[in-house]
mmCIF file with all atom_site columns, C-alpha atoms in Angstrom:
data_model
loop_
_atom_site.group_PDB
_atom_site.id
_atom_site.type_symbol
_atom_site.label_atom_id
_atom_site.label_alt_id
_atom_site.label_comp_id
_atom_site.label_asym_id
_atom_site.label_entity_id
_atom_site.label_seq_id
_atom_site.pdbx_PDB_ins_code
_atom_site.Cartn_x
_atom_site.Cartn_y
_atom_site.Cartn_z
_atom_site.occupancy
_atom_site.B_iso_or_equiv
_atom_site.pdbx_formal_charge
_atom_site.auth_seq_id
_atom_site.auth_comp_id
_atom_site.auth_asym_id
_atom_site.auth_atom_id
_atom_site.pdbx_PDB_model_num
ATOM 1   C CA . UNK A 1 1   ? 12.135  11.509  -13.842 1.00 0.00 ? 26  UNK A CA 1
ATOM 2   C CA . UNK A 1 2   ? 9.305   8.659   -13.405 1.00 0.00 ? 27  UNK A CA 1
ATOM 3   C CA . UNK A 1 3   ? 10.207  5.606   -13.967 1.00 0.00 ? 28  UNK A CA 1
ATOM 4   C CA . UNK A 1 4   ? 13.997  6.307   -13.054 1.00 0.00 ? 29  UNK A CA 1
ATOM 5   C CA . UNK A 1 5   ? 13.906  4.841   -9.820  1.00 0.00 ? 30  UNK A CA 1
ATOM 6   C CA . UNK A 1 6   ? 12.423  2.859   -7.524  1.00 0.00 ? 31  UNK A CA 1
ATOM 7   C CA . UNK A 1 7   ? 12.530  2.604   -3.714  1.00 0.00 ? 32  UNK A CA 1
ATOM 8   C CA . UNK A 1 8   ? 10.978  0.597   -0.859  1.00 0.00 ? 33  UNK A CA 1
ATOM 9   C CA . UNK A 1 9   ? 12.164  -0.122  2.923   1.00 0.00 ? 34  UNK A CA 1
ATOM 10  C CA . UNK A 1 10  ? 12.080  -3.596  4.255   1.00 0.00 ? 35  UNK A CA 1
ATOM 11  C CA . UNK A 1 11  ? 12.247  -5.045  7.671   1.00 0.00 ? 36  UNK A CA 1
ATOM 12  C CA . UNK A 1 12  ? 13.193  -8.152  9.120   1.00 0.00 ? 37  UNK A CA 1
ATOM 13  C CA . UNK A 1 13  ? 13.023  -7.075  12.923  1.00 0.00 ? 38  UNK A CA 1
ATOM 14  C CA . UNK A 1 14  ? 16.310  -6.532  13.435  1.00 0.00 ? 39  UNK A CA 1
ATOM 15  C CA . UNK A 1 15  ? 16.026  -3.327  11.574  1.00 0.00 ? 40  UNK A CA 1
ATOM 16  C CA . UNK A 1 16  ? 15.022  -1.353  8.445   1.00 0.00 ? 41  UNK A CA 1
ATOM 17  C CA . UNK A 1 17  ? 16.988  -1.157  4.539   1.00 0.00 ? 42  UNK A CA 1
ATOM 18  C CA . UNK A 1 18  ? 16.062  0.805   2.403   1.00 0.00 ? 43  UNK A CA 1
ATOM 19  C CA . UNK A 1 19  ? 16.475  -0.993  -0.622  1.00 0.00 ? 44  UNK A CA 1
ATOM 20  C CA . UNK A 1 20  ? 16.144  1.041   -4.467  1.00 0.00 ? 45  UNK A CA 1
ATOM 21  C CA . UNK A 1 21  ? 16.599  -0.005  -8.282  1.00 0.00 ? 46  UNK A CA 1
ATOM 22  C CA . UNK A 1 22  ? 17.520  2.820   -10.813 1.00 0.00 ? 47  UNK A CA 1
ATOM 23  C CA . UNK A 1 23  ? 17.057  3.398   -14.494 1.00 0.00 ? 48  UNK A CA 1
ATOM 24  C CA . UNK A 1 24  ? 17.042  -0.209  -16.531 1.00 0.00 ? 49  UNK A CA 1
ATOM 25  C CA . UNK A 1 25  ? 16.170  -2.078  -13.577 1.00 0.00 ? 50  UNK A CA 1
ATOM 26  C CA . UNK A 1 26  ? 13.721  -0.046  -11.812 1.00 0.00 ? 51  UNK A CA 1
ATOM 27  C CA . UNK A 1 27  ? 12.046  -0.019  -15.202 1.00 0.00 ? 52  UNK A CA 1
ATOM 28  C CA . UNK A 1 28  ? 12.087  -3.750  -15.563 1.00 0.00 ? 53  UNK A CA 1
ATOM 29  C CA . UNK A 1 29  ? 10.179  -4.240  -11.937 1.00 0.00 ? 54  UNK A CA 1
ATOM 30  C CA . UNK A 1 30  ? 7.815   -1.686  -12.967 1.00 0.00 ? 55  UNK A CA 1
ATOM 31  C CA . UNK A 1 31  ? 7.286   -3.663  -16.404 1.00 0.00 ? 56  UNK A CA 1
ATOM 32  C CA . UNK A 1 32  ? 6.973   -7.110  -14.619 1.00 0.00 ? 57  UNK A CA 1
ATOM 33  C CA . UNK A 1 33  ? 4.728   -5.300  -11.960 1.00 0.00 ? 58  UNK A CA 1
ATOM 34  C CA . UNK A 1 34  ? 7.422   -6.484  -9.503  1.00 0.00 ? 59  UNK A CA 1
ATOM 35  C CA . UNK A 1 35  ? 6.427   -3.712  -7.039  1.00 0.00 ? 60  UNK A CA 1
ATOM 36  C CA . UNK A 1 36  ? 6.156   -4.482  -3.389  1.00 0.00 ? 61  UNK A CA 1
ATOM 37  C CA . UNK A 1 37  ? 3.610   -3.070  -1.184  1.00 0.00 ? 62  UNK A CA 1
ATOM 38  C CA . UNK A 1 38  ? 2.960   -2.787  2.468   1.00 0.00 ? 63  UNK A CA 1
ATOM 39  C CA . UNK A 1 39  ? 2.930   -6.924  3.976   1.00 0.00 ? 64  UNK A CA 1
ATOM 40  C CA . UNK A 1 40  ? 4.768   -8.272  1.399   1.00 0.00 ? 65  UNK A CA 1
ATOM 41  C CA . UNK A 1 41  ? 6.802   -10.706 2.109   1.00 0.00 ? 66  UNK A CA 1
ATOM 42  C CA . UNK A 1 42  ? 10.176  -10.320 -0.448  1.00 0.00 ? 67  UNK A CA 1
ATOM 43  C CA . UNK A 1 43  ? 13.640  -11.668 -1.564  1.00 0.00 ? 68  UNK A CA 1
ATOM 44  C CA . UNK A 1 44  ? 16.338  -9.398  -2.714  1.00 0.00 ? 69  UNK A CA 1
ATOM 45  C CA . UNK A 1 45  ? 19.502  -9.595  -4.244  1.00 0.00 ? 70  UNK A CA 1
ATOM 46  C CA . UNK A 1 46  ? 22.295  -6.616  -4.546  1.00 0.00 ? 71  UNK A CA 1
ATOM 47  C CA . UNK A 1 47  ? 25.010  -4.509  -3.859  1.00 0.00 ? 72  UNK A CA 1
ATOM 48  C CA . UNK A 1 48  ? 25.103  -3.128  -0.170  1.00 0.00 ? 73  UNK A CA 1
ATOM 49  C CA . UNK A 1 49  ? 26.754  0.490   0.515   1.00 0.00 ? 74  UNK A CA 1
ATOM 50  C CA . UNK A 1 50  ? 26.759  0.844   4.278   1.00 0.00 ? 75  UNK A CA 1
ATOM 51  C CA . UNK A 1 51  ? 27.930  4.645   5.421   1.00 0.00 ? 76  UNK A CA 1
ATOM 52  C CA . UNK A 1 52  ? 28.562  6.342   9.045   1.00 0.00 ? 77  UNK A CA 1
ATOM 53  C CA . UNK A 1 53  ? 25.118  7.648   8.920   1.00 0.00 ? 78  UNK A CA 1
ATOM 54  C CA . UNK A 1 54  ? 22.968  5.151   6.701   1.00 0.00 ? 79  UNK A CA 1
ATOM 55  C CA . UNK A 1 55  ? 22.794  1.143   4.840   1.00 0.00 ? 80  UNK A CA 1
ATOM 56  C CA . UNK A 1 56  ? 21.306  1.084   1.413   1.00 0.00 ? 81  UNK A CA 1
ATOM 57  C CA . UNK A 1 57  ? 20.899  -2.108  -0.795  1.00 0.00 ? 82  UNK A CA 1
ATOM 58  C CA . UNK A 1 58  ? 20.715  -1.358  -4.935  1.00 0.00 ? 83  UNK A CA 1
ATOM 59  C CA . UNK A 1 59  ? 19.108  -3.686  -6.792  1.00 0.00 ? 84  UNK A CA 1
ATOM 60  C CA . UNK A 1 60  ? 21.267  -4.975  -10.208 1.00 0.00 ? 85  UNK A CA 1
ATOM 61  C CA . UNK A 1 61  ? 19.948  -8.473  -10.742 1.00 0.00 ? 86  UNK A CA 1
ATOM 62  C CA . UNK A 1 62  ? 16.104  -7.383  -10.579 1.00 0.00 ? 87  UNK A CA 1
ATOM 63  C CA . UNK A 1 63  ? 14.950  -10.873 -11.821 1.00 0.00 ? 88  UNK A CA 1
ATOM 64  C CA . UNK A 1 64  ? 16.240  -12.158 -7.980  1.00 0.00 ? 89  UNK A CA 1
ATOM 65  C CA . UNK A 1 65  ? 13.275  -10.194 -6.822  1.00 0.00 ? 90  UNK A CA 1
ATOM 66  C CA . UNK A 1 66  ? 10.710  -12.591 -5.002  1.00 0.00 ? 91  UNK A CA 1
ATOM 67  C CA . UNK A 1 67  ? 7.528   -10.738 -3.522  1.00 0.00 ? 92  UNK A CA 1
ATOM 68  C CA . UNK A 1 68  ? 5.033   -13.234 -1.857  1.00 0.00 ? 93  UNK A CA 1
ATOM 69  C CA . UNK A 1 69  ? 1.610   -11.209 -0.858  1.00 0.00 ? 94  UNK A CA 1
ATOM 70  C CA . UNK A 1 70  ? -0.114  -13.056 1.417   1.00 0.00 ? 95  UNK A CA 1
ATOM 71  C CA . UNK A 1 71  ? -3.524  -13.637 0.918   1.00 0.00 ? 96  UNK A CA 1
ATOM 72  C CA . UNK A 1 72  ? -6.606  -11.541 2.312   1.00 0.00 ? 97  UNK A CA 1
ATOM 73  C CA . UNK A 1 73  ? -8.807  -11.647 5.130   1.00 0.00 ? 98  UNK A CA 1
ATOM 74  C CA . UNK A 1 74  ? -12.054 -10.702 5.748   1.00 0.00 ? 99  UNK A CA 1
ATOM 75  C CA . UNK A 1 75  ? -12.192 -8.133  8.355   1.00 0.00 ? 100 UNK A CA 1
ATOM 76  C CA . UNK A 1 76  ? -14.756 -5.630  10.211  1.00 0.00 ? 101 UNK A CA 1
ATOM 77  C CA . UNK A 1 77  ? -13.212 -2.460  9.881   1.00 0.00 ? 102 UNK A CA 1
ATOM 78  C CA . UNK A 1 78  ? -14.097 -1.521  13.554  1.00 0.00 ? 103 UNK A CA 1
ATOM 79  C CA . UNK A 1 79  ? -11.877 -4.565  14.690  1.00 0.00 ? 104 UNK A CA 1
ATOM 80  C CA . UNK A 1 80  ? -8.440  -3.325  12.959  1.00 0.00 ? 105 UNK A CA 1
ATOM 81  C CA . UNK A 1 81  ? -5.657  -2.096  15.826  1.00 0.00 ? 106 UNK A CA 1
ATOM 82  C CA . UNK A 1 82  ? -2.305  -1.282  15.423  1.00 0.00 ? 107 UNK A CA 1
ATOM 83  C CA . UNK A 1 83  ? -1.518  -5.145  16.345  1.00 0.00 ? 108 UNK A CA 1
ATOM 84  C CA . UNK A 1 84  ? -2.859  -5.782  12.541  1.00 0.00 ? 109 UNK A CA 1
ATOM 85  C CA . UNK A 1 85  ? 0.204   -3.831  11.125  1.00 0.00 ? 110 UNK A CA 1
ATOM 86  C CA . UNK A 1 86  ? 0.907   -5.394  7.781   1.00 0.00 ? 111 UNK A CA 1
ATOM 87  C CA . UNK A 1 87  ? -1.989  -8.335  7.457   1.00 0.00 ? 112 UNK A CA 1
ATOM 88  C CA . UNK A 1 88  ? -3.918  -7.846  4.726   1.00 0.00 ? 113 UNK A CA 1
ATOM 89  C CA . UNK A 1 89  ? -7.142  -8.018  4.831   1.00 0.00 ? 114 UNK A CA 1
ATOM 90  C CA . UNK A 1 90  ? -10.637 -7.149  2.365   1.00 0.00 ? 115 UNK A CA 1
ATOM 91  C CA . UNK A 1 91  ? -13.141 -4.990  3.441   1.00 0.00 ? 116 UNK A CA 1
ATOM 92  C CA . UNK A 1 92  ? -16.493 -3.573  2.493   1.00 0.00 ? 117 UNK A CA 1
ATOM 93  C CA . UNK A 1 93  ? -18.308 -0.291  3.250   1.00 0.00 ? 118 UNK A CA 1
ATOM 94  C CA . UNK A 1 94  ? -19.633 2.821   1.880   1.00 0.00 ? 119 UNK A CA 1
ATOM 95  C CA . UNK A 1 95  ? -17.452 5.894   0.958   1.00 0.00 ? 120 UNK A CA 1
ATOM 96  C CA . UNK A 1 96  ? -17.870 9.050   3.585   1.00 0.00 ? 121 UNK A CA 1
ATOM 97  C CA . UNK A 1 97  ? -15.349 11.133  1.887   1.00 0.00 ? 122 UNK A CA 1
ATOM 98  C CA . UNK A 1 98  ? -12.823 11.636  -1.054  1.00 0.00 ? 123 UNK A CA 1
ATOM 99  C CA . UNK A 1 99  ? -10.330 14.139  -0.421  1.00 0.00 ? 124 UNK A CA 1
ATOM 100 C CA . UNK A 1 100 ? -6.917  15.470  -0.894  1.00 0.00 ? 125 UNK A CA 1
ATOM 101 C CA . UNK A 1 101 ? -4.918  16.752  2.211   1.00 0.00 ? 126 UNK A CA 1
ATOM 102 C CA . UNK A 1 102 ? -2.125  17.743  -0.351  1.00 0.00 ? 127 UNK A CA 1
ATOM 103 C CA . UNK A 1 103 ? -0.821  17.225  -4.035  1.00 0.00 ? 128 UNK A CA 1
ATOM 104 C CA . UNK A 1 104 ? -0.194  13.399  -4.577  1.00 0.00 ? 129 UNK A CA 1
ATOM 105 C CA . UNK A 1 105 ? -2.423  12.044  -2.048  1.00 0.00 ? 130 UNK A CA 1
ATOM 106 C CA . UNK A 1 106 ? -6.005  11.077  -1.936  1.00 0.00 ? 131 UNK A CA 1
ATOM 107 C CA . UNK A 1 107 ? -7.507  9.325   1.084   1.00 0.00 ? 132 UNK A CA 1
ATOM 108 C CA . UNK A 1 108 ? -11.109 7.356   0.734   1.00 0.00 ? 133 UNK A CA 1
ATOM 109 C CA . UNK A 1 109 ? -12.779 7.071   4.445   1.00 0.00 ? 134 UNK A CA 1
ATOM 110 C CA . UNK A 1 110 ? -14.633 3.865   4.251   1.00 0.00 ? 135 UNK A CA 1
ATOM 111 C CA . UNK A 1 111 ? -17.486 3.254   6.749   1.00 0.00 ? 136 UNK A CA 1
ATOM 112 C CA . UNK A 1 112 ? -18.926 0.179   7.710   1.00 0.00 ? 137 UNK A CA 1
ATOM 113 C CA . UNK A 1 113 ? -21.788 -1.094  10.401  1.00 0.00 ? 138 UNK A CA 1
ATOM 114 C CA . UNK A 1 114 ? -18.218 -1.094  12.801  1.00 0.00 ? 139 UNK A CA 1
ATOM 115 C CA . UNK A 1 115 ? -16.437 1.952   12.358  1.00 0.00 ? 140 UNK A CA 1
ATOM 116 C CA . UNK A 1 116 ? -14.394 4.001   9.606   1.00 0.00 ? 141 UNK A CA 1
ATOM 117 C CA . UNK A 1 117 ? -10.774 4.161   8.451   1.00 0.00 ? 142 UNK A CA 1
ATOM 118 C CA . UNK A 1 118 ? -9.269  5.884   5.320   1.00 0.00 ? 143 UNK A CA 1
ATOM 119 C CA . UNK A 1 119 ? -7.432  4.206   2.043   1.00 0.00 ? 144 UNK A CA 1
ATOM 120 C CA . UNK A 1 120 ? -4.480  6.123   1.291   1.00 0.00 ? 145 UNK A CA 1
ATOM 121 C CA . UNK A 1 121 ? -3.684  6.414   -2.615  1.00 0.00 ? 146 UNK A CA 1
ATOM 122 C CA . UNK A 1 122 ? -0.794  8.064   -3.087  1.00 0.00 ? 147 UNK A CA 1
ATOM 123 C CA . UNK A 1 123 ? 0.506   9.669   -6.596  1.00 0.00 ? 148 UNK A CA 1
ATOM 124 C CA . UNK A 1 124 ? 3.039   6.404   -7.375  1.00 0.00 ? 149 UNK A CA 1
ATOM 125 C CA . UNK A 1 125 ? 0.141   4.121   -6.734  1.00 0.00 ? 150 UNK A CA 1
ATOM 126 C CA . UNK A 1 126 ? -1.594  5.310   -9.414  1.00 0.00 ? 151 UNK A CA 1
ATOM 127 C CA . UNK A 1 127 ? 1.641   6.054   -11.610 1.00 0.00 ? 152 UNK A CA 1
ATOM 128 C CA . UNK A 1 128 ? 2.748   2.201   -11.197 1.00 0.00 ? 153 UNK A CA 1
ATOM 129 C CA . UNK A 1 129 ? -0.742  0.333   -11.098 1.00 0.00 ? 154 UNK A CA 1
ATOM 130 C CA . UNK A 1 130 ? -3.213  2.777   -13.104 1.00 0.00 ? 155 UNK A CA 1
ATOM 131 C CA . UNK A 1 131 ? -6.024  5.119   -12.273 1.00 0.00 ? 156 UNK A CA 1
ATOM 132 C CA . UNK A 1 132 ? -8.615  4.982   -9.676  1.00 0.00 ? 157 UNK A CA 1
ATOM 133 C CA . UNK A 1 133 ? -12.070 3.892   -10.621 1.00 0.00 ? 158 UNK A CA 1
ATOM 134 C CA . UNK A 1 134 ? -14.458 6.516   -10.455 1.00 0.00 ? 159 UNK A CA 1
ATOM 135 C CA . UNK A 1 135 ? -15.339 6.667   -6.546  1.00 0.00 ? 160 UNK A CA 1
ATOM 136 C CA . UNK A 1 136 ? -18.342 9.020   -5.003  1.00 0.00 ? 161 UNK A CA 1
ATOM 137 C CA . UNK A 1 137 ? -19.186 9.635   -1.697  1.00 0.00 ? 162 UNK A CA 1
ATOM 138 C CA . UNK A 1 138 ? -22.166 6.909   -0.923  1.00 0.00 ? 163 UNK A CA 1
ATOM 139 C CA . UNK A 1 139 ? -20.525 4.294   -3.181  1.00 0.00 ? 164 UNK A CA 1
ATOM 140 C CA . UNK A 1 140 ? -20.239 0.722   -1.837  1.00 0.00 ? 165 UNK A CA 1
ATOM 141 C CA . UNK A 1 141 ? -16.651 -0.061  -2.269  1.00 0.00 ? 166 UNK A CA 1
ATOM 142 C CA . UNK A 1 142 ? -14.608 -3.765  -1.448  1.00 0.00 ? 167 UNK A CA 1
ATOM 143 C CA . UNK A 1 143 ? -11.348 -2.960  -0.423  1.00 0.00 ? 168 UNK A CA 1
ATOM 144 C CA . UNK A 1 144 ? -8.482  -5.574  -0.241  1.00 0.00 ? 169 UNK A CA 1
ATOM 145 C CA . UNK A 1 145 ? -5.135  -3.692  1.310   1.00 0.00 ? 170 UNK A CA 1
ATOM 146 C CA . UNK A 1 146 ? -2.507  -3.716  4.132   1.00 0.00 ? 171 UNK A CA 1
ATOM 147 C CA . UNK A 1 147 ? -3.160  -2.369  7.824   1.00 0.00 ? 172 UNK A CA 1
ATOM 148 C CA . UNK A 1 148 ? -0.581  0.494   8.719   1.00 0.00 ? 173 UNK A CA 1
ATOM 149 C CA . UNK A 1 149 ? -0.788  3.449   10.859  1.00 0.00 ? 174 UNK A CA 1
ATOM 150 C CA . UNK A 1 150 ? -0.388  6.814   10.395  1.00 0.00 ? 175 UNK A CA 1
ATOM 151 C CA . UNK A 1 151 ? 0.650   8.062   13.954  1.00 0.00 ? 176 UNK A CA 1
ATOM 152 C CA . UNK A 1 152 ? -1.576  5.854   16.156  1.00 0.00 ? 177 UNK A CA 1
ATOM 153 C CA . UNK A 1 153 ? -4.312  5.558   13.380  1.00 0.00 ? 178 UNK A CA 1
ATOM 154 C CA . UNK A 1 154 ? -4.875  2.803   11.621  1.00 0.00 ? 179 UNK A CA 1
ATOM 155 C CA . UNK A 1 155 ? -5.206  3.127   7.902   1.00 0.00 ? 180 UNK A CA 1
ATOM 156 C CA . UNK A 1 156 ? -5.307  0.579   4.704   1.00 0.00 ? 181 UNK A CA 1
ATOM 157 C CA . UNK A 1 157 ? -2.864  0.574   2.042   1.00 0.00 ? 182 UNK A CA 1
ATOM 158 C CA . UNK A 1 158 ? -3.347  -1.035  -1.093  1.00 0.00 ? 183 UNK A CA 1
ATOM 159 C CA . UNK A 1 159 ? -0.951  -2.651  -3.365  1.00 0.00 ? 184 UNK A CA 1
ATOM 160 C CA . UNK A 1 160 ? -2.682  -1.549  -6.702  1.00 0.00 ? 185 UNK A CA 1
ATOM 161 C CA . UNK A 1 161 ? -5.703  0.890   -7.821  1.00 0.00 ? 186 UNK A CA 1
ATOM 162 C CA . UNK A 1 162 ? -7.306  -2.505  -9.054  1.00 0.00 ? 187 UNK A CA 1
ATOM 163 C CA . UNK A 1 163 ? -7.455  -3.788  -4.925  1.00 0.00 ? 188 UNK A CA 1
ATOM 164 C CA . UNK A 1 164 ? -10.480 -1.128  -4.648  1.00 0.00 ? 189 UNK A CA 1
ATOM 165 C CA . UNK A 1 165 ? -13.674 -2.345  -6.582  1.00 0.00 ? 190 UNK A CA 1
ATOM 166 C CA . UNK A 1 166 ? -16.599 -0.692  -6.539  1.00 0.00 ? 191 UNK A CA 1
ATOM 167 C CA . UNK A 1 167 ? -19.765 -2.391  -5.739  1.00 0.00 ? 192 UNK A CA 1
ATOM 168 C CA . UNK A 1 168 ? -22.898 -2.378  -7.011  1.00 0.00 ? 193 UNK A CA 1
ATOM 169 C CA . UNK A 1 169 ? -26.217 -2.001  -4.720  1.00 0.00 ? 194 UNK A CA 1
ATOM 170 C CA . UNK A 1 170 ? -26.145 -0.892  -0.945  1.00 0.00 ? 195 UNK A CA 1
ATOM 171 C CA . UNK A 1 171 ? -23.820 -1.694  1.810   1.00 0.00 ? 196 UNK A CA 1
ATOM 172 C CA . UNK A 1 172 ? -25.879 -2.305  4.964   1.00 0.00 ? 197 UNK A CA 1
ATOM 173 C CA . UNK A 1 173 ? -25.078 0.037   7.673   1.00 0.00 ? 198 UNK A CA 1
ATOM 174 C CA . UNK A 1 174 ? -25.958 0.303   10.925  1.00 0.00 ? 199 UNK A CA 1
ATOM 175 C CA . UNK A 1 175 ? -29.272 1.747   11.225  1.00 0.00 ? 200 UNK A CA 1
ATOM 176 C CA . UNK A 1 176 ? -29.287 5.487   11.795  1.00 0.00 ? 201 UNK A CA 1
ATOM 177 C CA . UNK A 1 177 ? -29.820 7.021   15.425  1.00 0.00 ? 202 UNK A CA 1
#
Protein backbone atom coordinates (compact mmCIF):
# COMPACT_ATOMS: atom_id res chain seq x y z
CA UNK A 1 0.00 0.00 0.00
CA UNK A 2 1.21 3.85 -0.24
CA UNK A 3 2.92 5.00 2.24
CA UNK A 4 4.30 1.43 3.26
CA UNK A 5 7.54 1.84 1.88
CA UNK A 6 10.00 3.81 0.65
CA UNK A 7 12.99 3.26 -1.66
CA UNK A 8 15.85 5.21 -3.27
CA UNK A 9 19.42 4.08 -4.75
CA UNK A 10 22.49 5.96 -3.80
CA UNK A 11 25.93 6.12 -5.17
CA UNK A 12 29.17 6.95 -3.96
CA UNK A 13 31.27 5.85 -7.13
CA UNK A 14 32.29 2.83 -6.02
CA UNK A 15 28.89 1.49 -6.67
CA UNK A 16 25.09 1.63 -6.21
CA UNK A 17 22.68 0.58 -2.71
CA UNK A 18 19.63 0.52 -2.85
CA UNK A 19 18.62 1.72 0.33
CA UNK A 20 14.46 1.42 1.59
CA UNK A 21 12.42 2.28 4.90
CA UNK A 22 9.11 0.30 5.53
CA UNK A 23 5.91 0.92 7.39
CA UNK A 24 6.60 3.36 10.66
CA UNK A 25 9.65 4.68 9.27
CA UNK A 26 8.99 5.16 5.72
CA UNK A 27 5.98 7.02 7.05
CA UNK A 28 7.99 9.22 9.32
CA UNK A 29 10.39 10.44 6.19
CA UNK A 30 7.38 11.00 4.25
CA UNK A 31 5.89 13.13 7.30
CA UNK A 32 9.21 15.10 7.81
CA UNK A 33 9.40 15.41 3.91
CA UNK A 34 12.73 13.56 4.35
CA UNK A 35 12.56 12.34 0.71
CA UNK A 36 15.64 12.42 -1.42
CA UNK A 37 15.65 13.27 -4.97
CA UNK A 38 17.97 13.03 -7.86
CA UNK A 39 21.59 15.23 -6.65
CA UNK A 40 21.05 14.97 -3.26
CA UNK A 41 23.66 14.65 -1.34
CA UNK A 42 22.55 12.15 1.91
CA UNK A 43 23.58 10.36 5.20
CA UNK A 44 22.15 7.07 6.15
CA UNK A 45 22.09 4.92 8.93
CA UNK A 46 20.88 1.00 9.00
CA UNK A 47 20.92 -2.50 8.85
CA UNK A 48 22.82 -3.97 5.73
CA UNK A 49 21.62 -7.51 4.20
CA UNK A 50 24.17 -8.32 1.54
CA UNK A 51 23.05 -11.65 -0.64
CA UNK A 52 24.88 -13.73 -3.61
CA UNK A 53 22.97 -11.73 -6.04
CA UNK A 54 22.21 -8.21 -4.37
CA UNK A 55 23.23 -5.43 -1.08
CA UNK A 56 20.30 -3.66 0.42
CA UNK A 57 20.49 -1.12 3.37
CA UNK A 58 16.93 -0.75 5.59
CA UNK A 59 16.50 2.19 7.22
CA UNK A 60 15.41 1.77 11.30
CA UNK A 61 16.75 4.95 12.84
CA UNK A 62 15.07 7.34 10.12
CA UNK A 63 15.93 10.50 12.20
CA UNK A 64 19.92 9.61 11.05
CA UNK A 65 18.70 10.64 7.67
CA UNK A 66 20.74 13.78 6.41
CA UNK A 67 19.75 15.00 2.76
CA UNK A 68 21.75 18.17 1.70
CA UNK A 69 20.24 19.56 -1.86
CA UNK A 70 22.52 21.64 -3.27
CA UNK A 71 21.49 24.78 -4.42
CA UNK A 72 20.33 25.78 -8.09
CA UNK A 73 21.81 27.14 -11.05
CA UNK A 74 20.73 29.08 -13.68
CA UNK A 75 21.05 27.27 -16.85
CA UNK A 76 20.13 27.55 -20.77
CA UNK A 77 18.42 24.52 -21.44
CA UNK A 78 20.29 24.09 -24.83
CA UNK A 79 23.63 23.92 -22.77
CA UNK A 80 22.63 20.74 -20.48
CA UNK A 81 24.82 17.35 -21.56
CA UNK A 82 25.03 14.27 -19.97
CA UNK A 83 28.29 15.75 -18.08
CA UNK A 84 25.47 17.80 -15.94
CA UNK A 85 24.16 14.45 -14.45
CA UNK A 86 22.85 15.34 -11.04
CA UNK A 87 23.54 19.41 -10.77
CA UNK A 88 20.66 21.10 -10.25
CA UNK A 89 19.88 23.75 -11.93
CA UNK A 90 16.50 26.42 -12.62
CA UNK A 91 15.23 26.98 -15.81
CA UNK A 92 12.68 28.97 -17.71
CA UNK A 93 10.70 28.38 -20.94
CA UNK A 94 7.41 27.84 -22.41
CA UNK A 95 5.51 24.45 -22.31
CA UNK A 96 5.40 22.52 -25.95
CA UNK A 97 3.63 19.57 -24.63
CA UNK A 98 1.91 17.74 -21.63
CA UNK A 99 1.60 14.19 -22.08
CA UNK A 100 1.46 10.78 -20.69
CA UNK A 101 3.56 7.94 -22.37
CA UNK A 102 1.90 5.55 -19.74
CA UNK A 103 -0.11 5.40 -16.36
CA UNK A 104 2.01 7.23 -13.61
CA UNK A 105 4.03 9.38 -15.72
CA UNK A 106 3.63 12.78 -17.16
CA UNK A 107 6.47 14.52 -18.99
CA UNK A 108 6.34 18.59 -19.60
CA UNK A 109 8.75 19.49 -22.77
CA UNK A 110 10.00 22.87 -21.89
CA UNK A 111 11.37 25.09 -24.71
CA UNK A 112 13.51 27.88 -24.45
CA UNK A 113 15.42 30.47 -27.04
CA UNK A 114 18.25 27.24 -26.74
CA UNK A 115 16.60 24.12 -27.14
CA UNK A 116 13.94 21.74 -25.36
CA UNK A 117 14.06 18.95 -22.78
CA UNK A 118 11.16 17.25 -20.85
CA UNK A 119 10.31 17.29 -16.83
CA UNK A 120 9.47 13.94 -15.81
CA UNK A 121 6.66 13.77 -12.98
CA UNK A 122 6.17 10.58 -12.03
CA UNK A 123 2.99 9.17 -9.90
CA UNK A 124 5.16 9.18 -6.30
CA UNK A 125 6.16 12.72 -7.02
CA UNK A 126 2.94 13.84 -6.81
CA UNK A 127 1.84 11.18 -4.06
CA UNK A 128 4.81 12.48 -1.68
CA UNK A 129 4.98 16.33 -2.58
CA UNK A 130 1.29 17.20 -3.88
CA UNK A 131 -0.36 17.93 -7.16
CA UNK A 132 0.86 19.66 -10.16
CA UNK A 133 -0.20 23.20 -10.78
CA UNK A 134 -2.38 23.54 -13.56
CA UNK A 135 0.14 23.52 -16.67
CA UNK A 136 -1.04 24.29 -20.54
CA UNK A 137 0.76 24.08 -23.49
CA UNK A 138 2.10 27.92 -24.10
CA UNK A 139 2.52 28.50 -20.34
CA UNK A 140 5.77 30.14 -19.15
CA UNK A 141 6.99 27.81 -16.56
CA UNK A 142 10.45 28.21 -14.03
CA UNK A 143 11.69 24.99 -13.41
CA UNK A 144 14.27 24.20 -10.62
CA UNK A 145 15.26 20.19 -10.88
CA UNK A 146 18.13 17.66 -11.34
CA UNK A 147 19.84 16.80 -14.84
CA UNK A 148 19.52 12.93 -15.61
CA UNK A 149 19.24 11.03 -18.71
CA UNK A 150 16.97 8.82 -20.01
CA UNK A 151 19.14 6.70 -22.47
CA UNK A 152 21.44 9.40 -23.91
CA UNK A 153 18.77 12.20 -23.37
CA UNK A 154 18.98 14.54 -21.02
CA UNK A 155 15.94 15.21 -18.93
CA UNK A 156 15.11 17.29 -15.51
CA UNK A 157 13.88 15.77 -12.46
CA UNK A 158 12.41 17.60 -9.79
CA UNK A 159 12.43 17.00 -6.16
CA UNK A 160 8.79 18.27 -5.48
CA UNK A 161 5.58 19.43 -7.65
CA UNK A 162 6.26 22.89 -5.85
CA UNK A 163 10.04 23.09 -7.96
CA UNK A 164 7.72 23.90 -11.16
CA UNK A 165 6.09 27.47 -10.92
CA UNK A 166 4.25 28.82 -13.38
CA UNK A 167 4.93 32.21 -14.66
CA UNK A 168 3.05 34.90 -15.49
CA UNK A 169 3.52 36.95 -18.94
CA UNK A 170 5.65 35.64 -21.98
CA UNK A 171 8.85 33.82 -22.14
CA UNK A 172 10.94 35.31 -24.97
CA UNK A 173 11.74 32.87 -27.59
CA UNK A 174 13.71 32.89 -30.33
CA UNK A 175 12.07 34.64 -33.06
CA UNK A 176 10.21 32.37 -35.45
CA UNK A 177 11.80 31.32 -38.95
Amino acid sequence: AQGEGLSFTVNDDTGELRISAYRTDARDLIARGAIPSVGDRVSVAGNVRVREDFTAMYINAPELLQITRPPAEDAQIGQLSPLDIGRRVRVRGQVREVYSPYTGLTLVTLRDSTGQVAIVVSESLLWLTGPLAPITTGNSLEVTAAVALYGDTVQLVPASTADMVVLGGDTVLAAAR
